[in-house]
């Protein structure tokens, strides 16, 4: 019988009491043990291993001292190391709990985040934990071969050609611990040929297609329709081919991948049971397997809901480990097969928490309707103006007891107004009066929200109606592409002033020239839902005002796109030294010159063009090539000069030194 898990106890640093924070953005659900709100009302980051802690605002100020303006990507390598420790600890607990007679191997798929700071964090910790690395392409394989030690398990997945297979076999012959995982039948033919040519047997695995599949955004990446893996008949044919070529002893691993970000633990259980049945069947047929690689799928609870919504998960890390260990052992015991070594390929769960995108708010596009000087007088006896009469009466009758009724009456009246205007029976002036009255009704209803416990569902759309658009100095397509592509939810909140109540609601627009460049879906204040705006503070007297997007460490950097030639942001790695935060690595963001060069424009030709076309301004224009591709916060906070266009006023004119393309180590 399966015994239930004990939760892992993780210490946390000092944080503010709930009574001190009027609104916490659910940070205790999705942020622990790394992020919290400190007693000063700022978001803090904590190293759970040492309990060292500081505010994110403080780190932003440290970066500014090094001429690194936001947008800024903050990376915390200690979070990567801690996540690996937690995954290992969860499986070690399960192995002891269920008396599992074999071991566990954690493997990180490089595709989740290929940046050197991540791989270095893993390789550094690998000296003690022996974390494996998984490659899904030729470039990733070469990267891993160059960084790995003989103790580093290397798994080569994905589509392969002869060149990449030869690369893997030669690395194995050099003493590295390489496993080539067959994804297609044709790959097996090439592997046999290369091994014969080099007179060396590389360790082999085979990926299978399961009938079971995952759930959530990537449900269709698993199952029988998956583009990777062998069907069972192909699997058995591959076994026969290896026998015929005296290479069956090289086949030691069976691999499957149920999907990514699996939000329902039941899907994981079903996949593990099916795959273990196949594993045991192969053992019974004499295949010398030793390892079962259960792939990825371990989810991240971006919303903190603990539900089966696509951006959440209904299980804990410990339950995940318990179920994998328990069900593999149970099936093996039933079939009298020795349980295998267990491998997981957790990418998202290892790196998602370690990156935070800090976005400076440049301004707001919202304008109070009362700022428009309109004459609200009209002939109330005119029957064609009855919708206006009803709107005026509704405004005067609003109380805390009739909010929903008044809102419905106002909606009906404004609908009638628009119909009369469309049919030519209402003037433009009277339409403008009706719209202003409608907004005044909505605002008065909204003023009652702060006195209500829960806002009625019927009135929830008022938050969207009155939501401001805060313009953030970032590109959604470069930094948060999954939000644009699949509506992935990420936690978004201010990093400062959290001891003050955020009474406004806003959506977050980026600076791209694209209407899709906005975040308009946020974690809900209620469970199992989402909302169209996030709580923010007024920008009055707030300079600068920062919003941060959390849990961005998986895939977002890898799949970013240079929409409008907005490239990578500045990024820094932070470690604690003697209890204080230190920037250990700086990676400068894309310059204007780099953005042009990366899109095929020859810098020599570009410079020559500038010299011939604008000889009188060449010095200024050439200096712009070394500018950050995002807006200058100093410039955008200044009033618009009426003598120049708005776009000219927003241009960068601060001249920074050319930025190196490679990471800069900071002593």
XYZ file of C-alpha atoms in Angstrom:
667
model
C 0.000 0.000 0.000
C 1.257 3.462 -0.894
C 2.040 5.746 2.033
C 1.476 9.486 1.612
C 4.339 11.915 1.395
C 5.664 14.329 3.947
C 6.161 17.827 2.581
C 9.704 19.093 2.355
C 10.341 21.751 4.960
C 11.989 24.786 3.404
C 13.020 27.694 5.639
C 12.129 31.207 4.552
C 13.596 34.587 5.320
C 11.909 37.389 7.239
C 8.836 38.678 5.435
C 6.074 41.095 6.216
C 3.070 39.983 8.212
C -0.166 39.730 6.179
C -1.675 42.609 8.161
C 1.159 44.890 6.981
C 0.514 44.260 3.269
C -2.861 45.394 1.893
C -2.510 43.220 -1.248
C 0.054 40.442 -1.784
C -0.576 39.321 -5.407
C -0.739 35.669 -4.248
C 3.049 35.750 -3.861
C 2.933 33.261 -0.999
C 1.328 30.715 -3.375
C 3.648 30.998 -6.396
C 6.769 32.657 -4.997
C 7.895 30.687 -1.963
C 10.572 30.021 -0.889
C 12.349 32.457 -3.198
C 10.143 35.555 -3.322
C 8.260 37.419 -0.616
C 7.306 40.935 0.468
C 9.596 42.388 3.113
C 8.520 44.714 5.954
C 9.538 47.729 3.841
C 6.869 46.902 1.262
C 9.309 45.682 -1.399
C 9.565 42.321 -3.146
C 12.524 40.408 -1.737
C 14.500 37.493 -3.139
C 15.915 34.894 -0.738
C 18.515 32.175 -0.985
C 16.792 29.331 0.924
C 20.102 27.666 1.639
C 21.616 30.598 3.516
C 18.520 32.768 4.179
C 20.384 35.734 2.683
C 17.831 38.162 1.336
C 17.527 41.561 -0.337
C 14.922 43.544 -2.233
C 14.718 43.372 -6.010
C 14.552 47.167 -5.995
C 18.006 47.202 -4.383
C 19.372 44.983 -7.143
C 17.934 47.299 -9.803
C 19.738 50.204 -8.133
C 22.991 48.200 -8.114
C 22.578 47.627 -11.838
C 21.950 51.340 -12.469
C 25.275 52.088 -10.814
C 26.841 49.993 -13.588
C 24.948 51.943 -16.319
C 22.432 49.113 -16.794
C 18.968 50.596 -17.120
C 15.800 48.509 -17.084
C 14.313 46.604 -18.796
C 16.552 44.241 -16.920
C 16.543 40.472 -16.590
C 17.660 39.306 -13.161
C 19.108 35.813 -12.853
C 19.626 34.005 -9.574
C 21.927 30.974 -10.050
C 21.424 29.905 -6.445
C 17.761 29.251 -7.291
C 18.805 26.795 -10.027
C 21.064 24.972 -7.602
C 18.344 24.876 -4.950
C 15.730 23.566 -7.375
C 18.050 20.682 -8.305
C 18.648 19.969 -4.631
C 14.894 19.913 -3.988
C 14.192 17.532 -6.880
C 16.968 15.208 -5.751
C 15.743 15.379 -2.152
C 12.174 14.563 -3.185
C 13.265 11.418 -5.051
C 15.641 10.330 -2.301
C 12.783 10.636 0.183
C 10.520 8.542 -2.064
C 13.239 5.905 -2.591
C 13.586 5.519 1.165
C 9.851 5.690 1.799
C 9.038 2.874 -0.633
C 12.288 0.931 -0.177
C 13.156 1.304 -3.853
C 16.204 -0.857 -4.618
C 17.763 1.392 -7.251
C 18.865 5.001 -7.774
C 17.620 8.275 -9.259
C 19.274 10.518 -11.861
C 18.220 14.149 -12.440
C 18.816 15.360 -16.010
C 18.448 18.936 -17.255
C 17.294 19.423 -20.874
C 19.409 22.257 -22.246
C 16.596 23.511 -24.503
C 14.804 24.933 -21.447
C 17.548 27.544 -21.119
C 20.796 27.217 -23.046
C 22.505 30.267 -21.578
C 25.949 29.756 -20.123
C 24.981 31.074 -16.682
C 22.428 28.259 -16.334
C 24.684 25.507 -17.593
C 27.526 26.774 -15.404
C 25.251 26.709 -12.362
C 24.354 23.104 -13.099
C 27.873 21.966 -13.949
C 29.245 23.672 -10.821
C 26.713 21.835 -8.689
C 27.308 18.698 -10.732
C 30.555 17.996 -8.911
C 28.458 16.895 -5.947
C 25.086 15.994 -7.475
C 26.115 14.530 -10.862
C 23.241 16.176 -12.698
C 22.893 14.974 -16.276
C 22.477 17.164 -19.359
C 20.183 16.433 -22.291
C 20.793 17.699 -25.830
C 18.105 18.002 -28.454
C 20.206 19.329 -31.344
C 23.729 19.180 -32.775
C 24.676 22.553 -31.299
C 23.388 21.580 -27.855
C 25.298 18.304 -28.020
C 28.552 20.088 -28.829
C 27.919 22.593 -26.039
C 27.446 19.771 -23.526
C 30.456 17.796 -24.729
C 32.621 20.886 -24.213
C 31.277 21.510 -20.673
C 30.813 17.959 -19.373
C 33.102 15.831 -17.232
C 33.300 12.016 -17.331
C 30.871 11.988 -14.380
C 28.222 13.973 -16.310
C 25.510 11.761 -17.840
C 24.824 13.032 -21.378
C 21.573 12.142 -23.127
C 21.218 12.884 -26.843
C 17.569 13.159 -27.935
C 15.935 14.730 -30.974
C 16.427 14.218 -34.685
C 19.927 13.215 -35.713
C 22.078 12.945 -38.808
C 25.255 10.956 -39.380
C 27.468 13.870 -38.339
C 25.789 14.339 -34.957
C 25.706 10.601 -34.248
C 29.419 10.383 -35.024
C 29.972 13.342 -32.681
C 28.187 11.467 -29.869
C 30.045 8.190 -30.483
C 33.433 9.930 -30.571
C 32.594 11.736 -27.305
C 31.754 8.367 -25.784
C 35.038 6.939 -27.048
C 36.805 9.878 -25.358
C 35.434 8.717 -22.013
C 32.281 10.794 -21.668
C 29.101 9.141 -20.381
C 26.947 9.461 -23.513
C 23.604 7.809 -24.227
C 22.192 8.150 -27.753
C 18.404 7.836 -27.667
C 16.843 6.524 -30.872
C 13.845 8.610 -31.983
C 13.287 7.170 -35.498
C 13.992 3.719 -37.023
C 16.364 5.219 -39.607
C 18.578 6.564 -36.806
C 19.267 3.027 -35.616
C 20.689 2.104 -39.021
C 23.088 5.053 -38.873
C 24.102 4.334 -35.260
C 25.025 0.745 -36.139
C 27.093 1.916 -39.119
C 28.951 4.616 -37.142
C 29.690 2.276 -34.237
C 31.172 -0.270 -36.645
C 33.214 2.406 -38.409
C 34.658 3.751 -35.137
C 34.874 0.307 -33.506
C 33.062 1.577 -30.420
C 29.662 0.756 -28.944
C 27.882 3.795 -27.559
C 25.242 3.340 -24.860
C 21.799 3.354 -26.479
C 18.267 4.213 -25.476
C 14.998 4.049 -27.378
C 12.118 6.497 -27.080
C 8.641 5.011 -27.312
C 5.258 6.457 -28.162
C 2.699 5.853 -25.424
C -1.047 5.672 -25.753
C -1.163 7.792 -22.609
C -0.485 11.498 -22.976
C -0.207 14.569 -20.814
C -2.502 17.540 -20.272
C -2.456 21.308 -20.561
C -0.981 23.525 -23.305
C 1.339 20.782 -24.613
C -1.045 17.824 -24.366
C -0.586 16.947 -28.032
C 3.215 16.719 -27.753
C 2.770 13.256 -26.223
C 0.666 10.226 -27.038
C 0.529 8.211 -30.222
C 0.497 11.385 -32.372
C 3.807 12.590 -30.973
C 6.395 13.391 -33.641
C 9.066 11.581 -31.608
C 9.502 7.964 -30.644
C 8.825 4.467 -31.939
C 5.564 2.585 -31.929
C 5.677 -0.761 -30.118
C 6.040 -2.805 -33.366
C 8.953 -0.547 -34.391
C 10.457 -0.980 -30.927
C 10.430 -4.763 -31.214
C 11.855 -4.565 -34.735
C 14.678 -2.356 -33.419
C 15.478 -4.962 -30.774
C 15.783 -7.629 -33.474
C 18.039 -5.409 -35.573
C 20.352 -4.819 -32.611
C 20.466 -8.563 -31.980
C 21.378 -9.185 -35.589
C 24.242 -6.687 -35.371
C 25.544 -7.930 -32.006
C 24.640 -4.641 -30.329
C 21.752 -5.607 -28.071
C 24.006 -5.212 -25.043
C 24.319 -1.489 -25.877
C 20.557 -0.948 -25.407
C 20.234 -0.037 -21.747
C 17.604 2.738 -21.539
C 13.904 3.077 -22.325
C 12.635 6.631 -22.673
C 9.246 8.293 -23.005
C 8.021 11.878 -22.767
C 4.413 12.451 -21.663
C 4.488 16.191 -22.399
C 5.494 19.528 -20.893
C 3.871 21.401 -17.989
C 1.547 18.495 -17.135
C -1.004 19.995 -14.765
C -2.781 16.773 -13.749
C -0.930 14.111 -11.724
C -3.301 11.414 -12.984
C -1.819 11.794 -16.490
C 1.673 11.260 -15.104
C 0.616 8.131 -13.215
C -0.972 6.623 -16.323
C 2.132 7.276 -18.439
C 4.505 5.828 -15.843
C 2.450 2.657 -15.454
C 2.201 2.098 -19.240
C 5.908 2.731 -19.816
C 6.923 0.451 -16.938
C 4.787 -2.338 -18.397
C 6.692 -1.962 -21.674
C 10.009 -1.897 -19.821
C 9.175 -5.113 -17.982
C 8.018 -6.744 -21.216
C 11.362 -5.994 -22.849
C 13.251 -7.373 -19.857
C 11.237 -10.582 -20.147
C 12.361 -10.802 -23.789
C 16.009 -10.615 -22.798
C 16.711 -6.932 -23.476
C 19.399 -5.826 -20.960
C 17.718 -2.555 -19.932
C 18.873 -0.860 -16.734
C 17.258 2.592 -16.869
C 13.777 4.053 -17.323
C 13.797 7.701 -18.423
C 10.356 9.182 -17.671
C 11.140 12.422 -19.524
C 9.807 15.830 -18.556
C 6.402 17.089 -17.573
C 7.001 18.253 -14.005
C 4.972 21.454 -13.960
C 5.451 24.897 -12.451
C 2.566 26.485 -10.575
C 2.678 29.910 -12.204
C -0.603 30.963 -10.596
C -0.315 29.298 -7.192
C -3.811 27.850 -7.638
C -2.796 24.198 -7.215
C -5.357 23.346 -9.892
C -5.520 21.752 -13.337
C -5.583 25.085 -15.166
C -2.903 25.181 -17.900
C -0.619 27.498 -15.908
C -0.910 25.561 -12.655
C -0.529 22.021 -11.268
C -2.638 19.929 -8.888
C 0.288 18.154 -7.210
C 3.461 18.881 -5.285
C 7.049 17.997 -6.165
C 7.031 15.329 -3.476
C 3.819 13.764 -4.773
C 5.350 13.703 -8.263
C 8.426 11.855 -6.991
C 6.359 9.509 -4.824
C 4.078 8.477 -7.669
C 6.918 7.787 -10.103
C 8.888 5.698 -7.610
C 5.854 3.894 -6.210
C 4.229 2.894 -9.505
C 7.473 1.795 -11.168
C 8.215 -0.415 -8.163
C 4.693 -1.781 -8.009
C 4.644 -2.821 -11.684
C 8.141 -4.316 -11.434
C 7.193 -6.263 -8.308
C 4.077 -7.589 -10.036
C 6.142 -8.836 -12.987
C 9.121 -9.945 -10.893
C 11.515 -7.591 -12.689
C 14.318 -5.731 -10.938
C 13.327 -2.036 -10.731
C 15.396 0.230 -12.999
C 17.395 3.346 -12.341
C 14.952 6.273 -12.684
C 15.759 9.315 -14.822
C 13.713 12.502 -15.117
C 14.324 15.346 -17.570
C 12.936 18.347 -15.708
C 13.733 21.619 -17.460
C 10.968 24.061 -16.659
C 10.845 23.030 -13.000
C 14.597 23.610 -12.618
C 14.960 27.054 -14.202
C 11.575 28.825 -14.281
C 11.928 30.421 -10.847
C 15.464 31.733 -11.323
C 14.722 34.689 -13.662
C 12.765 37.888 -13.060
C 12.083 40.510 -15.723
C 12.008 44.051 -14.284
C 10.065 46.533 -16.417
C 10.060 50.316 -15.874
C 6.692 51.942 -16.458
C 7.065 54.880 -18.824
C 3.572 56.287 -18.373
C -0.126 55.627 -18.717
C -2.435 55.992 -21.696
C -5.539 56.481 -19.525
C -7.251 59.877 -19.264
C -9.962 60.681 -16.775
C -13.260 61.393 -18.520
C -13.865 64.342 -16.193
C -10.890 66.096 -17.731
C -12.944 66.676 -20.862
C -14.961 69.891 -20.557
C -18.378 68.917 -21.880
C -21.748 70.624 -21.439
C -24.119 68.077 -19.890
C -27.272 70.156 -20.345
C -29.994 68.871 -22.669
C -33.766 69.037 -23.123
C -35.091 66.321 -20.820
C -38.593 66.584 -22.375
C -37.297 65.478 -25.792
C -38.437 61.852 -26.187
C -35.447 61.028 -28.408
C -33.186 61.885 -25.502
C -34.784 59.521 -22.997
C -31.644 57.321 -22.756
C -29.784 60.407 -21.525
C -32.528 61.088 -18.993
C -32.267 57.511 -17.726
C -28.466 57.729 -17.442
C -28.712 60.943 -15.439
C -31.361 59.470 -13.114
C -29.326 56.290 -12.688
C -26.266 58.314 -11.694
C -28.247 60.166 -9.032
C -29.844 56.997 -7.601
C -26.700 54.863 -7.040
C -26.318 53.376 -3.565
C -24.342 50.438 -2.174
C -27.531 48.351 -2.269
C -28.409 48.757 -5.959
C -25.057 48.641 -7.759
C -25.893 45.734 -10.067
C -29.318 47.138 -10.988
C -27.861 50.566 -11.760
C -25.121 49.032 -13.890
C -27.656 47.055 -15.911
C -29.817 50.186 -16.370
C -26.788 52.143 -17.563
C -25.862 49.404 -20.044
C -29.369 49.400 -21.450
C -29.394 53.171 -21.781
C -26.045 53.405 -23.551
C -27.070 50.610 -25.951
C -30.214 52.585 -26.823
C -28.088 55.704 -27.312
C -25.820 53.992 -29.809
C -28.790 52.565 -31.717
C -30.407 56.015 -31.975
C -27.125 57.539 -33.128
C -26.618 54.824 -35.769
C -30.111 55.459 -37.159
C -29.510 59.214 -37.393
C -31.919 60.172 -34.609
C -29.277 61.421 -32.165
C -26.613 64.076 -32.678
C -22.903 63.637 -32.043
C -23.114 66.121 -29.176
C -25.870 64.150 -27.468
C -23.917 60.920 -27.973
C -20.893 62.466 -26.226
C -23.126 63.559 -23.310
C -24.532 60.026 -23.020
C -21.057 58.451 -23.039
C -19.834 60.803 -20.325
C -22.893 60.074 -18.185
C -22.325 56.348 -18.658
C -18.704 56.645 -17.510
C -19.765 58.736 -14.525
C -22.257 55.992 -13.540
C -19.567 53.321 -13.885
C -17.071 55.327 -11.876
C -19.514 55.936 -9.030
C -20.340 52.212 -8.929
C -16.629 51.420 -8.915
C -16.047 53.774 -5.994
C -18.113 51.375 -3.891
C -15.733 48.462 -4.639
C -13.403 49.295 -1.775
C -16.322 49.063 0.672
C -17.406 45.643 -0.605
C -15.956 42.341 0.548
C -16.168 40.580 -2.831
C -17.040 42.409 -6.003
C -20.127 40.782 -7.605
C -19.298 38.831 -10.751
C -21.706 40.982 -12.787
C -19.617 44.037 -11.943
C -16.257 42.458 -12.615
C -16.128 43.879 -16.146
C -15.960 47.371 -14.671
C -12.359 46.624 -13.708
C -11.589 46.116 -17.389
C -13.587 49.180 -18.452
C -11.610 51.386 -16.093
C -8.272 49.683 -16.452
C -5.458 51.959 -17.424
C -2.792 50.902 -19.888
C 0.607 51.200 -18.266
C 3.298 51.428 -20.930
C 6.270 49.257 -20.017
C 9.713 49.618 -21.552
C 9.963 46.071 -22.908
C 8.969 43.833 -25.815
C 6.460 41.068 -25.141
C 7.688 39.194 -28.219
C 11.302 39.217 -27.033
C 10.888 38.566 -23.308
C 7.523 36.829 -22.779
C 6.678 35.121 -26.036
C 4.692 32.317 -24.408
C 2.173 34.866 -23.132
C 1.596 36.090 -26.678
C 1.654 32.643 -28.275
C -0.336 30.465 -25.855
C -1.628 32.927 -23.242
C 0.746 31.517 -20.618
C 0.166 33.264 -17.299
C 3.135 34.741 -15.460
C 2.976 36.447 -12.061
C 3.105 40.236 -12.534
C 3.332 42.731 -9.678
C 5.034 45.953 -8.543
C 8.342 45.523 -6.732
C 7.884 48.565 -4.473
C 5.261 50.462 -2.412
C 3.538 47.247 -1.413
C 2.848 48.681 2.041
C 0.407 50.978 0.212
C -2.862 49.758 -1.274
C -2.816 49.540 -5.103
C -6.216 51.011 -5.926
C -5.914 51.136 -9.720
C -6.161 48.374 -12.302
C -4.068 48.265 -15.452
C -3.044 46.184 -18.409
C 0.622 46.309 -19.396
C 1.495 47.424 -22.909
C 4.963 47.140 -24.418
C 6.750 49.585 -26.732
C 6.406 47.547 -29.915
C 4.350 48.930 -32.755
C 1.933 46.000 -32.476
C -1.490 45.873 -30.869
C -0.730 42.346 -29.605
C 2.150 43.725 -27.566
C 0.361 43.770 -24.248
C -0.218 41.643 -21.168
C -3.960 41.542 -20.643
C -4.361 38.330 -18.679
C -3.189 38.051 -15.085
C -3.361 35.770 -12.080
C -6.761 36.198 -10.463
C -7.425 37.504 -6.991
C -9.813 34.551 -6.735
C -8.995 30.877 -7.137
C -9.206 28.936 -10.404
C -9.610 31.913 -12.724
C -7.746 34.792 -14.280
C -8.445 38.489 -14.709
C -7.915 41.086 -17.415
C -6.067 43.678 -15.314
C -3.556 43.776 -12.478
C -3.636 46.020 -9.414
C -1.162 48.909 -9.590
C -0.402 52.160 -7.804
C -0.946 55.600 -9.258
C 2.053 56.890 -11.176
C 1.719 60.302 -9.552
C 4.924 60.929 -7.633
C 6.306 57.514 -8.652
C 9.564 57.869 -10.525
C 10.654 55.310 -11.345
C 7.832 52.784 -10.953
C 8.699 49.165 -11.700
C 6.623 46.116 -12.467
C 8.238 42.682 -12.479
C 7.323 39.465 -14.254
C 8.337 36.346 -12.332
C 9.050 32.700 -13.221
C 10.420 33.622 -16.664
C 13.496 31.371 -16.572
C 12.237 28.553 -18.822
C 12.151 28.919 -22.614
C 11.393 32.679 -22.788
C 14.966 33.728 -23.568
C 15.421 30.876 -26.027
C 12.327 31.665 -28.109
C 12.472 35.469 -27.979
C 11.943 37.327 -31.252
C 13.341 40.680 -32.426
C 9.976 42.238 -33.244
C 10.532 45.892 -34.247
C 14.249 45.099 -33.858
C 13.878 45.122 -30.086
C 16.460 42.583 -28.995
C 17.671 41.122 -25.739
C 17.484 43.108 -22.529
C 20.392 43.727 -20.201
C 20.753 40.791 -17.828
C 22.713 40.245 -14.650
C 23.445 37.271 -12.417
C 23.253 37.838 -8.675
C 24.849 35.875 -5.873
C 24.988 36.653 -2.166
C 28.459 37.246 -0.741
C 28.802 37.787 3.009
C 25.050 38.325 3.179
C 24.990 41.076 0.527
C 23.857 40.872 -3.117
C 26.619 41.083 -5.713
C 26.302 41.236 -9.478
C 28.618 38.474 -10.655
C 27.930 38.470 -14.388
C 26.717 41.188 -16.757
C 25.340 40.493 -20.219
C 24.647 43.719 -22.086
C 21.458 44.010 -24.071
C 21.220 44.392 -27.832
C 22.482 47.676 -29.259
C 20.967 49.367 -32.288
C 24.003 48.398 -34.313
C 23.791 44.766 -33.246
C 20.063 44.643 -34.059
C 20.799 45.818 -37.593
C 23.780 43.509 -38.039
C 21.864 40.435 -36.791
C 19.261 41.056 -39.487
C 21.727 41.057 -42.364
C 22.731 44.698 -42.594
C 26.467 45.153 -43.158
C 27.796 47.614 -40.617
C 30.413 48.883 -43.093
C 27.745 49.604 -45.691
C 25.462 51.074 -43.065
C 28.165 53.449 -41.844
C 29.033 54.464 -45.413
C 25.360 55.143 -46.065
C 25.097 57.335 -43.006
C 28.188 59.302 -43.989
C 26.967 59.984 -47.511
C 23.364 60.762 -46.609
C 23.798 62.769 -43.414
C 27.328 64.185 -43.419
C 26.476 66.985 -41.037
C 25.062 64.594 -38.401
C 27.344 61.616 -38.891
C 28.969 61.795 -35.461
C 25.622 61.770 -33.685
C 24.101 59.058 -35.871
C 27.123 56.797 -35.595
C 27.069 57.105 -31.804
C 23.461 55.877 -31.828
C 24.649 52.505 -33.130
C 26.017 51.718 -29.661
C 22.797 52.712 -27.843
C 20.558 50.231 -26.019
C 17.645 49.225 -28.249
C 15.094 50.085 -25.540
C 13.992 53.573 -24.544
C 15.973 55.773 -22.228
C 14.088 56.237 -18.942
C 15.578 59.695 -18.460
C 14.252 60.863 -21.809
C 10.776 59.327 -21.564
C 10.095 60.904 -18.185
C 10.622 64.392 -19.593
C 7.710 66.514 -20.909
C 7.196 66.446 -24.647
C 8.884 69.320 -26.472
C 6.162 70.957 -28.545
C 8.729 71.988 -31.190
C 9.568 68.409 -32.154
C 7.535 65.331 -32.879
C 6.652 62.893 -30.090
C 8.767 60.160 -31.678
C 11.784 62.473 -31.888
C 11.365 63.351 -28.211
C 11.537 59.642 -27.319
C 14.812 59.043 -29.140
C 17.851 57.967 -27.220
C 20.543 60.610 -27.074
C 22.706 59.336 -24.243
C 25.912 57.909 -25.656
C 27.105 54.796 -23.870
C 30.305 52.996 -24.657
C 30.047 50.041 -27.081
C 28.787 46.981 -25.264
C 30.506 43.601 -25.503
C 28.473 40.744 -26.909
C 29.775 38.161 -24.446
C 29.068 37.856 -20.748
C 31.173 40.136 -18.610
C 32.398 38.646 -15.354
C 32.296 41.097 -12.465
C 34.849 40.843 -9.703
